[in-house]
Each structure stands twice: as structure tokens, then as C-alpha cells.
PDB file of C-alpha atoms and ligand atoms in Angstrom:
ATOM      1  CA  MET A   1      -0.232   0.115   0.166  1.00 96.00           C
ATOM      2  CA  ILE A   2       1.468   3.349  -0.827  1.00 98.00           C
ATOM      3  CA  ARG A   3       0.715   5.962   1.791  1.00 98.00           C
ATOM      4  CA  LEU A   4       0.139   9.457   0.426  1.00 98.00           C
ATOM      5  CA  VAL A   5       0.155  12.968   1.430  1.00 98.00           C
ATOM      6  CA  LEU A   6      -1.649  14.781  -1.006  1.00 97.00           C
ATOM      7  CA  VAL A   7      -0.778  18.524  -0.933  1.00 97.00           C
ATOM      8  CA  GLY A   8      -3.463  21.035  -2.669  1.00 97.00           C
ATOM      9  CA  ALA A   9      -5.726  18.577  -1.349  1.00 96.00           C
ATOM     10  CA  ALA A  10      -8.901  21.150  -1.967  1.00 95.00           C
ATOM     11  CA  GLY A  11      -7.676  22.203  -5.772  1.00 95.00           C
ATOM     12  CA  ARG A  12      -8.964  20.919  -8.782  1.00 95.00           C
ATOM     13  CA  MET A  13      -6.193  18.451  -9.203  1.00 97.00           C
ATOM     14  CA  GLY A  14      -6.309  17.345  -5.760  1.00 97.00           C
ATOM     15  CA  ARG A  15      -9.598  16.159  -6.023  1.00 96.00           C
ATOM     16  CA  ALA A  16      -9.134  14.267  -9.258  1.00 97.00           C
ATOM     17  CA  VAL A  17      -6.275  12.891  -7.029  1.00 98.00           C
ATOM     18  CA  GLN A  18      -8.536  11.821  -4.425  1.00 97.00           C
ATOM     19  CA  GLN A  19     -10.964  10.474  -6.807  1.00 97.00           C
ATOM     20  CA  ALA A  20      -8.263   8.246  -8.646  1.00 97.00           C
ATOM     21  CA  VAL A  21      -7.234   6.867  -5.428  1.00 97.00           C
ATOM     22  CA  ALA A  22     -10.736   5.964  -4.497  1.00 96.00           C
ATOM     23  CA  ALA A  23     -10.712   3.783  -7.857  1.00 96.00           C
ATOM     24  CA  ARG A  24      -7.130   2.422  -7.733  1.00 95.00           C
ATOM     25  CA  PRO A  25      -6.177  -0.061  -5.345  1.00 96.00           C
ATOM     26  CA  GLY A  26      -3.038  -0.079  -3.830  1.00 97.00           C
ATOM     27  CA  PHE A  27      -2.791   3.676  -2.857  1.00 98.00           C
ATOM     28  CA  GLU A  28      -4.023   5.108   0.627  1.00 96.00           C
ATOM     29  CA  ILE A  29      -4.418   9.073   1.205  1.00 96.00           C
ATOM     30  CA  VAL A  30      -2.661   9.419   4.736  1.00 96.00           C
ATOM     31  CA  ALA A  31      -2.694  13.036   5.138  1.00 95.00           C
ATOM     32  CA  ARG A  32      -4.381  16.210   3.194  1.00 96.00           C
ATOM     33  CA  VAL A  33      -2.759  19.644   3.191  1.00 96.00           C
ATOM     34  CA  ASP A  34      -4.379  22.693   1.828  1.00 96.00           C
ATOM     35  CA  ARG A  35      -5.700  25.842   3.541  1.00 94.00           C
ATOM     36  CA  ALA A  36      -7.531  25.679   6.661  1.00 88.00           C
ATOM     37  CA  GLU A  37     -10.396  27.559   4.552  1.00 89.00           C
ATOM     38  CA  ASN A  38     -10.640  24.711   2.042  1.00 88.00           C
ATOM     39  CA  ARG A  39     -11.025  22.005   4.777  1.00 82.00           C
ATOM     40  CA  ASP A  40     -14.381  21.308   3.194  1.00 81.00           C
ATOM     41  CA  ALA A  41     -13.245  20.996  -0.644  1.00 80.00           C
ATOM     42  CA  ALA A  42     -10.114  19.147   0.590  1.00 75.00           C
ATOM     43  CA  GLY A  43     -12.446  16.358   1.986  1.00 81.00           C
ATOM     44  CA  GLY A  44     -12.764  17.002   5.530  1.00 72.00           C
ATOM     45  CA  VAL A  45      -9.837  16.640   7.480  1.00 76.00           C
ATOM     46  CA  CYS A  46      -6.613  18.452   6.409  1.00 86.00           C
ATOM     47  CA  THR A  47      -3.632  20.459   7.826  1.00 91.00           C
ATOM     48  CA  GLU A  48      -1.814  23.838   7.016  1.00 93.00           C
ATOM     49  CA  ASP A  49       1.252  22.469   8.191  1.00 95.00           C
ATOM     50  CA  PRO A  50       3.121  20.014   5.821  1.00 96.00           C
ATOM     51  CA  ALA A  51       5.854  19.472   8.232  1.00 97.00           C
ATOM     52  CA  SER A  52       3.272  17.705  10.663  1.00 96.00           C
ATOM     53  CA  VAL A  53       2.418  14.781   7.884  1.00 96.00           C
ATOM     54  CA  VAL A  54       5.621  14.554   5.471  1.00 97.00           C
ATOM     55  CA  ARG A  55       7.359  11.636   7.483  1.00 96.00           C
ATOM     56  CA  PRO A  56       9.347   8.633   5.863  1.00 96.00           C
ATOM     57  CA  GLY A  57       6.919   6.262   4.910  1.00 97.00           C
ATOM     58  CA  THR A  58       4.726   8.304   3.056  1.00 98.00           C
ATOM     59  CA  VAL A  59       5.014   9.535  -0.919  1.00 98.00           C
ATOM     60  CA  VAL A  60       4.145  13.558  -1.398  1.00 98.00           C
ATOM     61  CA  VAL A  61       1.458  14.435  -4.205  1.00 98.00           C
ATOM     62  CA  ASP A  62       2.022  17.897  -4.702  1.00 98.00           C
ATOM     63  CA  PHE A  63      -0.523  20.279  -7.128  1.00 98.00           C
ATOM     64  CA  SER A  64      -0.615  23.474  -5.201  1.00 97.00           C
ATOM     65  CA  LEU A  65       1.256  27.264  -5.659  1.00 97.00           C
ATOM     66  CA  PRO A  66       4.882  27.388  -6.596  1.00 97.00           C
ATOM     67  CA  PRO A  67       5.812  28.855  -2.902  1.00 97.00           C
ATOM     68  CA  SER A  68       4.077  25.715  -1.494  1.00 97.00           C
ATOM     69  CA  ALA A  69       5.431  22.853  -3.794  1.00 98.00           C
ATOM     70  CA  ALA A  70       8.935  24.425  -3.586  1.00 98.00           C
ATOM     71  CA  ALA A  71       8.732  24.532   0.274  1.00 98.00           C
ATOM     72  CA  VAL A  72       6.848  20.610   0.466  1.00 98.00           C
ATOM     73  CA  ALA A  73       9.862  19.612  -1.908  1.00 98.00           C
ATOM     74  CA  ARG A  74      12.670  21.145   0.393  1.00 98.00           C
ATOM     75  CA  LEU A  75      10.867  19.283   3.351  1.00 98.00           C
ATOM     76  CA  CYS A  76      10.567  15.859   1.361  1.00 98.00           C
ATOM     77  CA  GLY A  77      14.636  16.456   0.551  1.00 98.00           C
ATOM     78  CA  GLU A  78      15.195  16.615   4.130  1.00 98.00           C
ATOM     79  CA  ARG A  79      13.432  13.988   5.240  1.00 98.00           C
ATOM     80  CA  ALA A  80      13.900  11.641   2.292  1.00 96.00           C
ATOM     81  CA  VAL A  81      10.300  11.253   1.494  1.00 98.00           C
ATOM     82  CA  PRO A  82       9.846  10.778  -2.187  1.00 98.00           C
ATOM     83  CA  LEU A  83       8.216  13.288  -4.176  1.00 98.00           C
ATOM     84  CA  VAL A  84       5.611  13.941  -7.295  1.00 98.00           C
ATOM     85  CA  SER A  85       4.545  17.439  -8.018  1.00 98.00           C
ATOM     86  CA  GLY A  86       2.552  18.312 -10.973  1.00 97.00           C
ATOM     87  CA  THR A  87       2.998  22.424  -9.776  1.00 97.00           C
ATOM     88  CA  THR A  88       3.381  24.809 -12.598  1.00 93.00           C
ATOM     89  CA  GLY A  89       4.984  28.248 -13.002  1.00 93.00           C
ATOM     90  CA  LEU A  90       8.129  28.083 -10.598  1.00 95.00           C
ATOM     91  CA  ASP A  91      10.646  30.391 -11.074  1.00 96.00           C
ATOM     92  CA  ALA A  92      14.477  29.725 -10.935  1.00 96.00           C
ATOM     93  CA  GLU A  93      15.004  29.416  -7.440  1.00 96.00           C
ATOM     94  CA  GLN A  94      11.926  27.372  -6.837  1.00 97.00           C
ATOM     95  CA  GLN A  95      12.969  24.661  -9.670  1.00 95.00           C
ATOM     96  CA  LEU A  96      15.990  24.496  -7.620  1.00 97.00           C
ATOM     97  CA  ALA A  97      14.189  22.873  -4.700  1.00 97.00           C
ATOM     98  CA  PHE A  98      13.478  19.910  -6.614  1.00 97.00           C
ATOM     99  CA  ALA A  99      17.012  19.461  -8.054  1.00 96.00           C
ATOM    100  CA  GLU A 100      18.334  19.758  -4.301  1.00 97.00           C
ATOM    101  CA  ALA A 101      15.759  16.983  -2.815  1.00 98.00           C
ATOM    102  CA  ALA A 102      16.484  14.767  -5.743  1.00 97.00           C
ATOM    103  CA  ARG A 103      19.924  14.563  -3.961  1.00 97.00           C
ATOM    104  CA  SER A 104      18.304  12.522  -1.385  1.00 96.00           C
ATOM    105  CA  VAL A 105      15.182  10.872  -2.527  1.00 97.00           C
ATOM    106  CA  ALA A 106      13.057  10.032  -6.178  1.00 98.00           C
ATOM    107  CA  VAL A 107      11.536  12.898  -7.446  1.00 98.00           C
ATOM    108  CA  VAL A 108       8.893  13.208 -10.352  1.00 97.00           C
ATOM    109  CA  HIS A 109       8.514  17.063 -11.586  1.00 95.00           C
ATOM    110  CA  ALA A 110       6.330  17.205 -14.497  1.00 93.00           C
ATOM    111  CA  SER A 111       4.443  19.670 -15.984  1.00 90.00           C
ATOM    112  CA  ASN A 112       1.749  17.206 -17.492  1.00 91.00           C
ATOM    113  CA  PHE A 113       1.137  13.648 -16.352  1.00 95.00           C
ATOM    114  CA  SER A 114      -1.303  12.714 -19.185  1.00 94.00           C
ATOM    115  CA  ILE A 115       0.218   9.413 -21.052  1.00 89.00           C
ATOM    116  CA  GLY A 116      -0.968  11.438 -24.097  1.00 93.00           C
ATOM    117  CA  VAL A 117       1.049  14.304 -23.663  1.00 94.00           C
ATOM    118  CA  ALA A 118       4.099  11.712 -23.240  1.00 92.00           C
ATOM    119  CA  ALA A 119       3.322  10.388 -26.905  1.00 93.00           C
ATOM    120  CA  LEU A 120       2.778  13.972 -28.145  1.00 96.00           C
ATOM    121  CA  ARG A 121       6.045  14.844 -27.144  1.00 95.00           C
ATOM    122  CA  ARG A 122       7.886  12.051 -28.864  1.00 93.00           C
ATOM    123  CA  ALA A 123       5.783  12.305 -32.115  1.00 97.00           C
ATOM    124  CA  LEU A 124       6.782  16.073 -31.863  1.00 98.00           C
ATOM    125  CA  ARG A 125      10.206  14.697 -32.015  1.00 96.00           C
ATOM    126  CA  THR A 126      10.120  12.349 -34.730  1.00 97.00           C
ATOM    127  CA  ALA A 127       8.217  15.272 -36.817  1.00 98.00           C
ATOM    128  CA  LEU A 128      11.058  17.579 -36.049  1.00 98.00           C
ATOM    129  CA  ALA A 129      13.764  15.346 -37.502  1.00 97.00           C
ATOM    130  CA  VAL A 130      11.996  14.723 -40.571  1.00 98.00           C
ATOM    131  CA  VAL A 131      10.596  17.765 -41.668  1.00 97.00           C
ATOM    132  CA  PRO A 132      12.779  20.230 -43.195  1.00 96.00           C
ATOM    133  CA  ALA A 133      14.390  23.042 -40.501  1.00 95.00           C
ATOM    134  CA  SER A 134      12.675  25.732 -42.872  1.00 96.00           C
ATOM    135  CA  TRP A 135       9.237  24.675 -41.519  1.00 98.00           C
ATOM    136  CA  ASP A 136       7.444  27.259 -39.051  1.00 98.00           C
ATOM    137  CA  VAL A 137       6.528  25.307 -35.726  1.00 98.00           C
ATOM    138  CA  GLU A 138       4.051  27.271 -33.649  1.00 98.00           C
ATOM    139  CA  ILE A 139       2.151  26.341 -30.282  1.00 98.00           C
ATOM    140  CA  VAL A 140      -1.324  27.257 -29.295  1.00 98.00           C
ATOM    141  CA  GLU A 141      -2.658  25.968 -25.830  1.00 98.00           C
ATOM    142  CA  ARG A 142      -6.287  26.494 -24.337  1.00 98.00           C
ATOM    143  CA  HIS A 143      -7.128  26.170 -20.626  1.00 97.00           C
ATOM    144  CA  HIS A 144      -9.966  27.164 -18.310  1.00 97.00           C
ATOM    145  CA  ARG A 145     -10.331  30.976 -17.274  1.00 97.00           C
ATOM    146  CA  LEU A 146      -9.135  30.061 -13.558  1.00 97.00           C
ATOM    147  CA  LYS A 147      -5.866  29.208 -14.753  1.00 96.00           C
ATOM    148  CA  LYS A 148      -3.192  31.312 -13.201  1.00 94.00           C
ATOM    149  CA  ASP A 149       0.157  30.858 -15.069  1.00 94.00           C
ATOM    150  CA  SER A 150       0.596  31.560 -18.819  1.00 97.00           C
ATOM    151  CA  PRO A 151       1.921  30.164 -21.319  1.00 97.00           C
ATOM    152  CA  SER A 152       0.850  26.694 -19.800  1.00 96.00           C
ATOM    153  CA  GLY A 153       3.960  24.789 -17.901  1.00 93.00           C
ATOM    154  CA  THR A 154       2.875  22.389 -20.987  1.00 94.00           C
ATOM    155  CA  ALA A 155       3.712  24.594 -23.527  1.00 97.00           C
ATOM    156  CA  LYS A 156       6.774  25.587 -22.121  1.00 96.00           C
ATOM    157  CA  THR A 157       7.846  21.855 -22.283  1.00 94.00           C
ATOM    158  CA  LEU A 158       6.962  21.256 -25.685  1.00 97.00           C
ATOM    159  CA  ALA A 159       8.479  24.633 -26.549  1.00 98.00           C
ATOM    160  CA  ALA A 160      11.900  23.222 -24.826  1.00 96.00           C
ATOM    161  CA  ASP A 161      11.456  20.216 -27.326  1.00 96.00           C
ATOM    162  CA  VAL A 162      11.683  22.260 -30.281  1.00 98.00           C
ATOM    163  CA  LEU A 163      14.363  24.590 -29.017  1.00 97.00           C
ATOM    164  CA  ALA A 164      16.407  21.454 -28.411  1.00 97.00           C
ATOM    165  CA  ALA A 165      15.729  19.637 -31.667  1.00 97.00           C
ATOM    166  CA  ARG A 166      15.982  23.265 -33.471  1.00 96.00           C
ATOM    167  CA  PRO A 167      19.294  25.232 -32.047  1.00 93.00           C
ATOM    168  CA  GLY A 168      19.319  28.892 -32.291  1.00 93.00           C
ATOM    169  CA  GLY A 169      15.506  29.323 -32.494  1.00 95.00           C
ATOM    170  CA  ALA A 170      13.835  31.936 -30.113  1.00 96.00           C
ATOM    171  CA  LEU A 171      10.306  31.663 -28.478  1.00 98.00           C
ATOM    172  CA  ARG A 172       7.807  34.367 -29.478  1.00 98.00           C
ATOM    173  CA  HIS A 173       4.945  34.982 -27.242  1.00 98.00           C
ATOM    174  CA  GLY A 174       1.919  36.312 -29.205  1.00 97.00           C
ATOM    175  CA  ARG A 175       2.115  38.703 -31.620  1.00 97.00           C
ATOM    176  CA  GLU A 176       0.412  42.540 -31.694  1.00 97.00           C
ATOM    177  CA  GLY A 177       1.030  45.415 -34.431  1.00 98.00           C
ATOM    178  CA  LEU A 178       3.249  45.696 -36.912  1.00 97.00           C
ATOM    179  CA  VAL A 179       5.482  42.893 -36.038  1.00 96.00           C
ATOM    180  CA  GLY A 180       7.160  42.339 -39.877  1.00 97.00           C
ATOM    181  CA  GLU A 181       7.494  39.118 -41.855  1.00 97.00           C
ATOM    182  CA  ARG A 182       8.085  36.016 -39.431  1.00 97.00           C
ATOM    183  CA  PRO A 183      11.625  35.197 -38.515  1.00 96.00           C
ATOM    184  CA  ALA A 184      12.908  32.139 -39.386  1.00 94.00           C
ATOM    185  CA  GLY A 185      13.519  29.886 -36.280  1.00 95.00           C
ATOM    186  CA  GLU A 186      11.004  31.557 -34.182  1.00 97.00           C
ATOM    187  CA  VAL A 187       8.685  29.206 -32.390  1.00 98.00           C
ATOM    188  CA  GLY A 188       5.420  31.139 -31.516  1.00 98.00           C
ATOM    189  CA  VAL A 189       3.598  30.365 -28.210  1.00 98.00           C
ATOM    190  CA  HIS A 190      -0.195  31.150 -27.692  1.00 98.00           C
ATOM    191  CA  ALA A 191      -2.002  30.808 -24.514  1.00 98.00           C
ATOM    192  CA  VAL A 192      -5.626  30.753 -24.996  1.00 98.00           C
ATOM    193  CA  ARG A 193      -8.299  30.901 -21.689  1.00 98.00           C
ATOM    194  CA  GLY A 194     -11.654  31.096 -21.333  1.00 98.00           C
ATOM    195  CA  GLY A 195     -14.541  28.411 -20.214  1.00 98.00           C
ATOM    196  CA  THR A 196     -13.461  25.156 -18.754  1.00 96.00           C
ATOM    197  CA  TRP A 197     -11.059  23.573 -20.842  1.00 96.00           C
ATOM    198  CA  VAL A 198      -9.097  21.131 -18.987  1.00 94.00           C
ATOM    199  CA  GLY A 199      -6.129  21.294 -21.397  1.00 96.00           C
ATOM    200  CA  ASP A 200      -5.599  21.820 -24.983  1.00 98.00           C
ATOM    201  CA  HIS A 201      -2.046  21.959 -26.807  1.00 98.00           C
ATOM    202  CA  THR A 202      -1.337  21.868 -30.487  1.00 98.00           C
ATOM    203  CA  VAL A 203       1.731  21.881 -32.002  1.00 98.00           C
ATOM    204  CA  LEU A 204       1.647  23.106 -35.895  1.00 98.00           C
ATOM    205  CA  LEU A 205       4.357  22.609 -38.287  1.00 98.00           C
ATOM    206  CA  ALA A 206       3.853  24.920 -41.257  1.00 98.00           C
ATOM    207  CA  GLY A 207       5.789  24.024 -44.440  1.00 98.00           C
ATOM    208  CA  GLU A 208       5.423  25.091 -48.478  1.00 97.00           C
ATOM    209  CA  GLY A 209       1.996  24.312 -49.207  1.00 98.00           C
ATOM    210  CA  GLU A 210       1.006  21.957 -46.435  1.00 98.00           C
ATOM    211  CA  TRP A 211       1.089  21.791 -42.833  1.00 98.00           C
ATOM    212  CA  LEU A 212       1.105  18.914 -40.439  1.00 98.00           C
ATOM    213  CA  GLU A 213      -0.628  19.526 -36.672  1.00 98.00           C
ATOM    214  CA  LEU A 214      -0.036  17.746 -33.422  1.00 98.00           C
ATOM    215  CA  ARG A 215      -2.970  18.177 -30.866  1.00 98.00           C
ATOM    216  CA  HIS A 216      -3.485  16.981 -27.257  1.00 97.00           C
ATOM    217  CA  VAL A 217      -6.878  17.260 -25.389  1.00 97.00           C
ATOM    218  CA  ALA A 218      -7.165  16.227 -22.000  1.00 96.00           C
ATOM    219  CA  GLN A 219     -11.089  16.133 -21.439  1.00 95.00           C
ATOM    220  CA  ASP A 220     -10.896  15.198 -17.712  1.00 95.00           C
ATOM    221  CA  ARG A 221      -8.233  15.626 -14.864  1.00 95.00           C
ATOM    222  CA  ALA A 222      -8.583  11.985 -14.155  1.00 96.00           C
ATOM    223  CA  ALA A 223      -6.111  11.809 -17.342  1.00 94.00           C
ATOM    224  CA  PHE A 224      -3.438  13.679 -15.008  1.00 95.00           C
ATOM    225  CA  ALA A 225      -4.431  12.223 -11.707  1.00 97.00           C
ATOM    226  CA  HIS A 226      -3.771   8.522 -12.713  1.00 95.00           C
ATOM    227  CA  GLY A 227      -0.589   9.626 -14.310  1.00 95.00           C
ATOM    228  CA  ALA A 228       0.797  11.024 -11.203  1.00 97.00           C
ATOM    229  CA  LEU A 229      -0.255   7.857  -9.225  1.00 97.00           C
ATOM    230  CA  THR A 230       1.738   6.027 -11.507  1.00 95.00           C
ATOM    231  CA  ALA A 231       4.883   8.455 -10.874  1.00 96.00           C
ATOM    232  CA  ALA A 232       4.042   7.837  -6.865  1.00 97.00           C
ATOM    233  CA  ALA A 233       4.568   3.896  -7.270  1.00 96.00           C
ATOM    234  CA  PHE A 234       7.575   4.509  -9.278  1.00 95.00           C
ATOM    235  CA  VAL A 235       9.284   7.034  -6.840  1.00 97.00           C
ATOM    236  CA  ALA A 236       8.262   5.088  -3.949  1.00 97.00           C
ATOM    237  CA  SER A 237      11.052   2.643  -5.056  1.00 95.00           C
ATOM    238  CA  ALA A 238      13.352   4.390  -7.200  1.00 96.00           C
ATOM    239  CA  GLU A 239      16.757   5.567  -6.401  1.00 96.00           C
ATOM    240  CA  PRO A 240      17.333   8.910  -5.861  1.00 97.00           C
ATOM    241  CA  GLY A 241      16.919  11.245  -8.649  1.00 97.00           C
ATOM    242  CA  LEU A 242      15.327  13.833 -10.321  1.00 97.00           C
ATOM    243  CA  TYR A 243      12.816  12.002 -12.868  1.00 95.00           C
ATOM    244  CA  GLY A 244      10.378  12.997 -15.662  1.00 90.00           C
ATOM    245  CA  ILE A 245       7.272  11.360 -17.040  1.00 88.00           C
ATOM    246  CA  ASP A 246       9.326   9.685 -19.729  1.00 83.00           C
ATOM    247  CA  ASP A 247      11.342   7.630 -17.204  1.00 87.00           C
ATOM    248  CA  LEU A 248       7.718   6.129 -16.438  1.00 84.00           C
ATOM    249  CA  LEU A 249       7.098   4.983 -19.741  1.00 78.00           C
ATOM    250  CA  GLY A 250       9.687   2.847 -21.049  1.00 65.00           C
ATOM    251  CA  GLY A 251      10.471   2.183 -24.785  1.00 45.00           C
ATOM    252  CA  PRO A 252       8.537   3.617 -27.447  1.00 39.00           C
ATOM    253  CA  GLY A 253       5.376   1.639 -28.021  1.00 34.00           C
ATOM    254  CA  ARG A 254       5.258  -0.028 -24.984  1.00 35.00           C
ATOM    255  CA  PRO A 255       1.749  -0.187 -23.417  1.00 32.00           C
ATOM    256  CA  HIS A 256       1.175   1.904 -20.350  1.00 31.00           C
ATOM    257  CA  ASP A 257      -0.748   0.757 -17.463  1.00 31.00           C
TER     258      ASP A 257
HETATM  259  P1  NAD B   1      -6.452  25.025  -7.821  1.00 74.88           P
HETATM  260  O1  NAD B   1      -5.963  26.676  -7.874  1.00 74.88           O
HETATM  261  O2  NAD B   1      -7.695  24.372  -7.986  1.00 74.88           O
HETATM  262  O3  NAD B   1      -5.525  24.255  -6.263  1.00 74.88           O
HETATM  263  C1  NAD B   1      -4.311  24.361  -5.768  1.00 74.88           C
HETATM  264  C2  NAD B   1      -4.681  24.205  -4.341  1.00 74.88           C
HETATM  265  O4  NAD B   1      -3.369  24.555  -3.781  1.00 74.88           O
HETATM  266  C3  NAD B   1      -5.496  25.149  -3.804  1.00 74.88           C
HETATM  267  O5  NAD B   1      -6.738  24.025  -3.176  1.00 74.88           O
HETATM  268  C4  NAD B   1      -5.179  26.184  -2.928  1.00 74.88           C
HETATM  269  O6  NAD B   1      -5.692  26.203  -1.535  1.00 74.88           O
HETATM  270  C5  NAD B   1      -3.737  24.881  -2.531  1.00 74.88           C
HETATM  271  N1  NAD B   1      -2.885  25.850  -2.104  1.00 74.88           N
HETATM  272  C6  NAD B   1      -2.556  26.912  -2.083  1.00 74.88           C
HETATM  273  N2  NAD B   1      -1.472  27.132  -1.371  1.00 74.88           N
HETATM  274  C7  NAD B   1      -1.445  26.488  -0.554  1.00 74.88           C
HETATM  275  C8  NAD B   1      -0.425  25.963   0.703  1.00 74.88           C
HETATM  276  N3  NAD B   1       0.541  26.908   0.996  1.00 74.88           N
HETATM  277  N4  NAD B   1      -0.177  24.637   1.045  1.00 74.88           N
HETATM  278  C9  NAD B   1      -1.248  23.955   0.644  1.00 74.88           C
HETATM  279  N5  NAD B   1      -2.050  24.120  -0.437  1.00 74.88           N
HETATM  280  C10 NAD B   1      -2.171  25.225  -0.946  1.00 74.88           C
HETATM  281  O7  NAD B   1      -5.386  24.395  -9.078  1.00 74.88           O
HETATM  282  P2  NAD B   1      -5.108  23.255  -9.754  1.00 74.88           P
HETATM  283  O8  NAD B   1      -5.692  23.446 -11.081  1.00 74.88           O
HETATM  284  O9  NAD B   1      -5.601  22.018  -8.820  1.00 74.88           O
HETATM  285  O10 NAD B   1      -3.817  23.060 -10.124  1.00 74.88           O
HETATM  286  C11 NAD B   1      -2.689  22.946  -9.232  1.00 74.88           C
HETATM  287  C12 NAD B   1      -1.348  23.196  -9.753  1.00 74.88           C
HETATM  288  O11 NAD B   1      -1.278  22.110 -11.109  1.00 74.88           O
HETATM  289  C13 NAD B   1      -1.199  23.834 -10.864  1.00 74.88           C
HETATM  290  O12 NAD B   1       0.174  24.669 -10.939  1.00 74.88           O
HETATM  291  C14 NAD B   1      -1.412  23.835 -11.971  1.00 74.88           C
HETATM  292  O13 NAD B   1      -0.852  24.301 -13.381  1.00 74.88           O
HETATM  293  C15 NAD B   1      -0.800  22.159 -12.327  1.00 74.88           C
HETATM  294  N6  NAD B   1      -1.388  21.103 -12.799  1.00 74.88           N
HETATM  295  C16 NAD B   1      -0.441  20.446 -13.521  1.00 74.88           C
HETATM  296  C17 NAD B   1      -0.778  19.336 -14.251  1.00 74.88           C
HETATM  297  C18 NAD B   1       0.077  18.139 -14.556  1.00 74.88           C
HETATM  298  O14 NAD B   1      -0.208  17.169 -15.208  1.00 74.88           O
HETATM  299  N7  NAD B   1       1.048  18.490 -14.050  1.00 74.88           N
HETATM  300  C19 NAD B   1      -2.123  19.328 -14.429  1.00 74.88           C
HETATM  301  C20 NAD B   1      -3.285  20.060 -14.137  1.00 74.88           C
HETATM  302  C21 NAD B   1      -2.854  21.165 -13.206  1.00 74.88           C
END
């Protein structure tokens, strides 16, 4: 049985993780962490103080905000408690907390826990290796109106994948005014906000007289929640280190549980 401490338990993702745990044997939530005023939404009993519940023998799953995610990562490092975090929008210093924790314990920090997005990233790498470098790449993401960070962590990950395949490229966040012709190597990133979209990412590759569109749509947060539980099972027995979602999936084409 994997004993989970759920940070951000009252949030949209926290509640999705609670539903996934209820549907999936082998996991138990032993503590919920969130703000006191969110106690009811968190599922009843919750604490504001992760230090009182993060202890050896547990695995922390965090979907909260950058300051709490970084603080929890430091705590997990100090106490050698494995960590899975999906919180996005961290600055460089907050990111460092994950790398430091990973020196003493297994950590998965991923901007998107869906298996479909992992497949999208692999498909993108393949497509970029095939089409000429002259093809233009644009990334468009859509999320619900309550999302706080833009562009999404997943869009940033996809953009980093493009720049890794196209060294020398530059990101362009939106366009307005007389911006001139599109420079070669530019990677456009566009964030659409509205309604209740869970997460929608499209990568457009545009050539001469043809274009290719790779798209992933998350319809339900269950997609992320189940990926986070798979990651929790992984970190519970993995060596210390900082892992990504690819480390959980094995080689191309291997079915995922
Ligand atoms: P949300 O705003 O619904 O929930 C965040 C929760 O964190 C809230 O309940 C809030 O009260 C709580 N919180 C804030 N400060 C806290 C603190 N100091 N201690 C404990 N809890 C605290 O947001 P959400 O939609 O659930 O998303 C949470 C994060 O996960 C965001 O960064 C989002 O981008 C990210 N996310 C990641 C994935 C993924 O697959 N990696 C998927 C969806 C969302």
C-alpha cells in the first residue's frame, strides 16, 4: 500500500487525485494539506502544516502553488520522502528546490502527467527530425479561465522540445502590431484562456503548401491524476534522482498501465 500525503488537496487536481485513489487499489491518502478555509473541499480533515504529516513511509503528491511546492520539495529532501509534483509556473529558484531534494530522494516533477502528452512529445520529436528546418513551428494552448500561469507548463515543455531539436531558435509569446515578417527559427507560443477547458495543446508545423498539426486534448483531470499515481508508485521504490514522465513509460510503443 502506498501512503500518500496530498498537498493542494482541495484544488481541482487535488480532488481529481482523491477520485483516482478511490478507483485504484494500492494507494491510500494518509494526510491532506491545504489552506484551513478549504477544509471542506479538501475532503474533511486537512492541515496547513506539511511538516506535521510528511514523514518517512509516505509519498508526497503535490498540485498546489509554486511557493508551497518549493517548500514541500525542501521538506521532502530533508526527510528523504519521495515526491511527485505537478505544480507549474515555478521560477528558477523554486525549481532548484526539486533538484536539491532529488539528491536524497526520488522526485518526479512534470508539467503534464497525461500519457497522451508523453506520446505527443515523442511524435513531435519524430516530426521535427523528418520535416525541413525551414518549417515554421507554432504552439497554441487553451485552458480554463481560472488558470493562473501562462503559457502553460506543458506549452513551455513543448517549446523546450522544439528548441532542443532546433538550436538557435527563439520563442515568441503572442504577436501584436506591425511585427513584420516571421523570422526563421521563431517558435510562436499562444495562450488562450476561457471557459472550462482542462488542457488543449496543439503544435503546428507549417511548410510550403502543407502543414501538420499535432494535438492533445485532456477532457478530464483523471488523465493527470492517474499519471501522478503511476509516478507515486515509481518514486516509492526508485533511487534518488530527478525524473520526468518519460522515465515512467519505457521504450516507444510500450503499453502503459
Ligand atoms: P487549484 O487552484 O484548483 O488548486 C490549488 C490548491 O492548492 C488550492 O486548493 C489551494 O488552496 C492550495 N494551496 C495554495 N497554497 C497552499 C499551501 N501553502 N499549502 C497547501 N495548499 C495550498 O489549481 P489546480 O488546477 O488544481 O492546479 C494546481 C497546479 O497543478 C497548478 O500549478 C497547475 O498548473 C498544475 N497542473 C498540473 C498538471 C500536471 O499534469 N502536471 C495538470 C493540471 C494542473
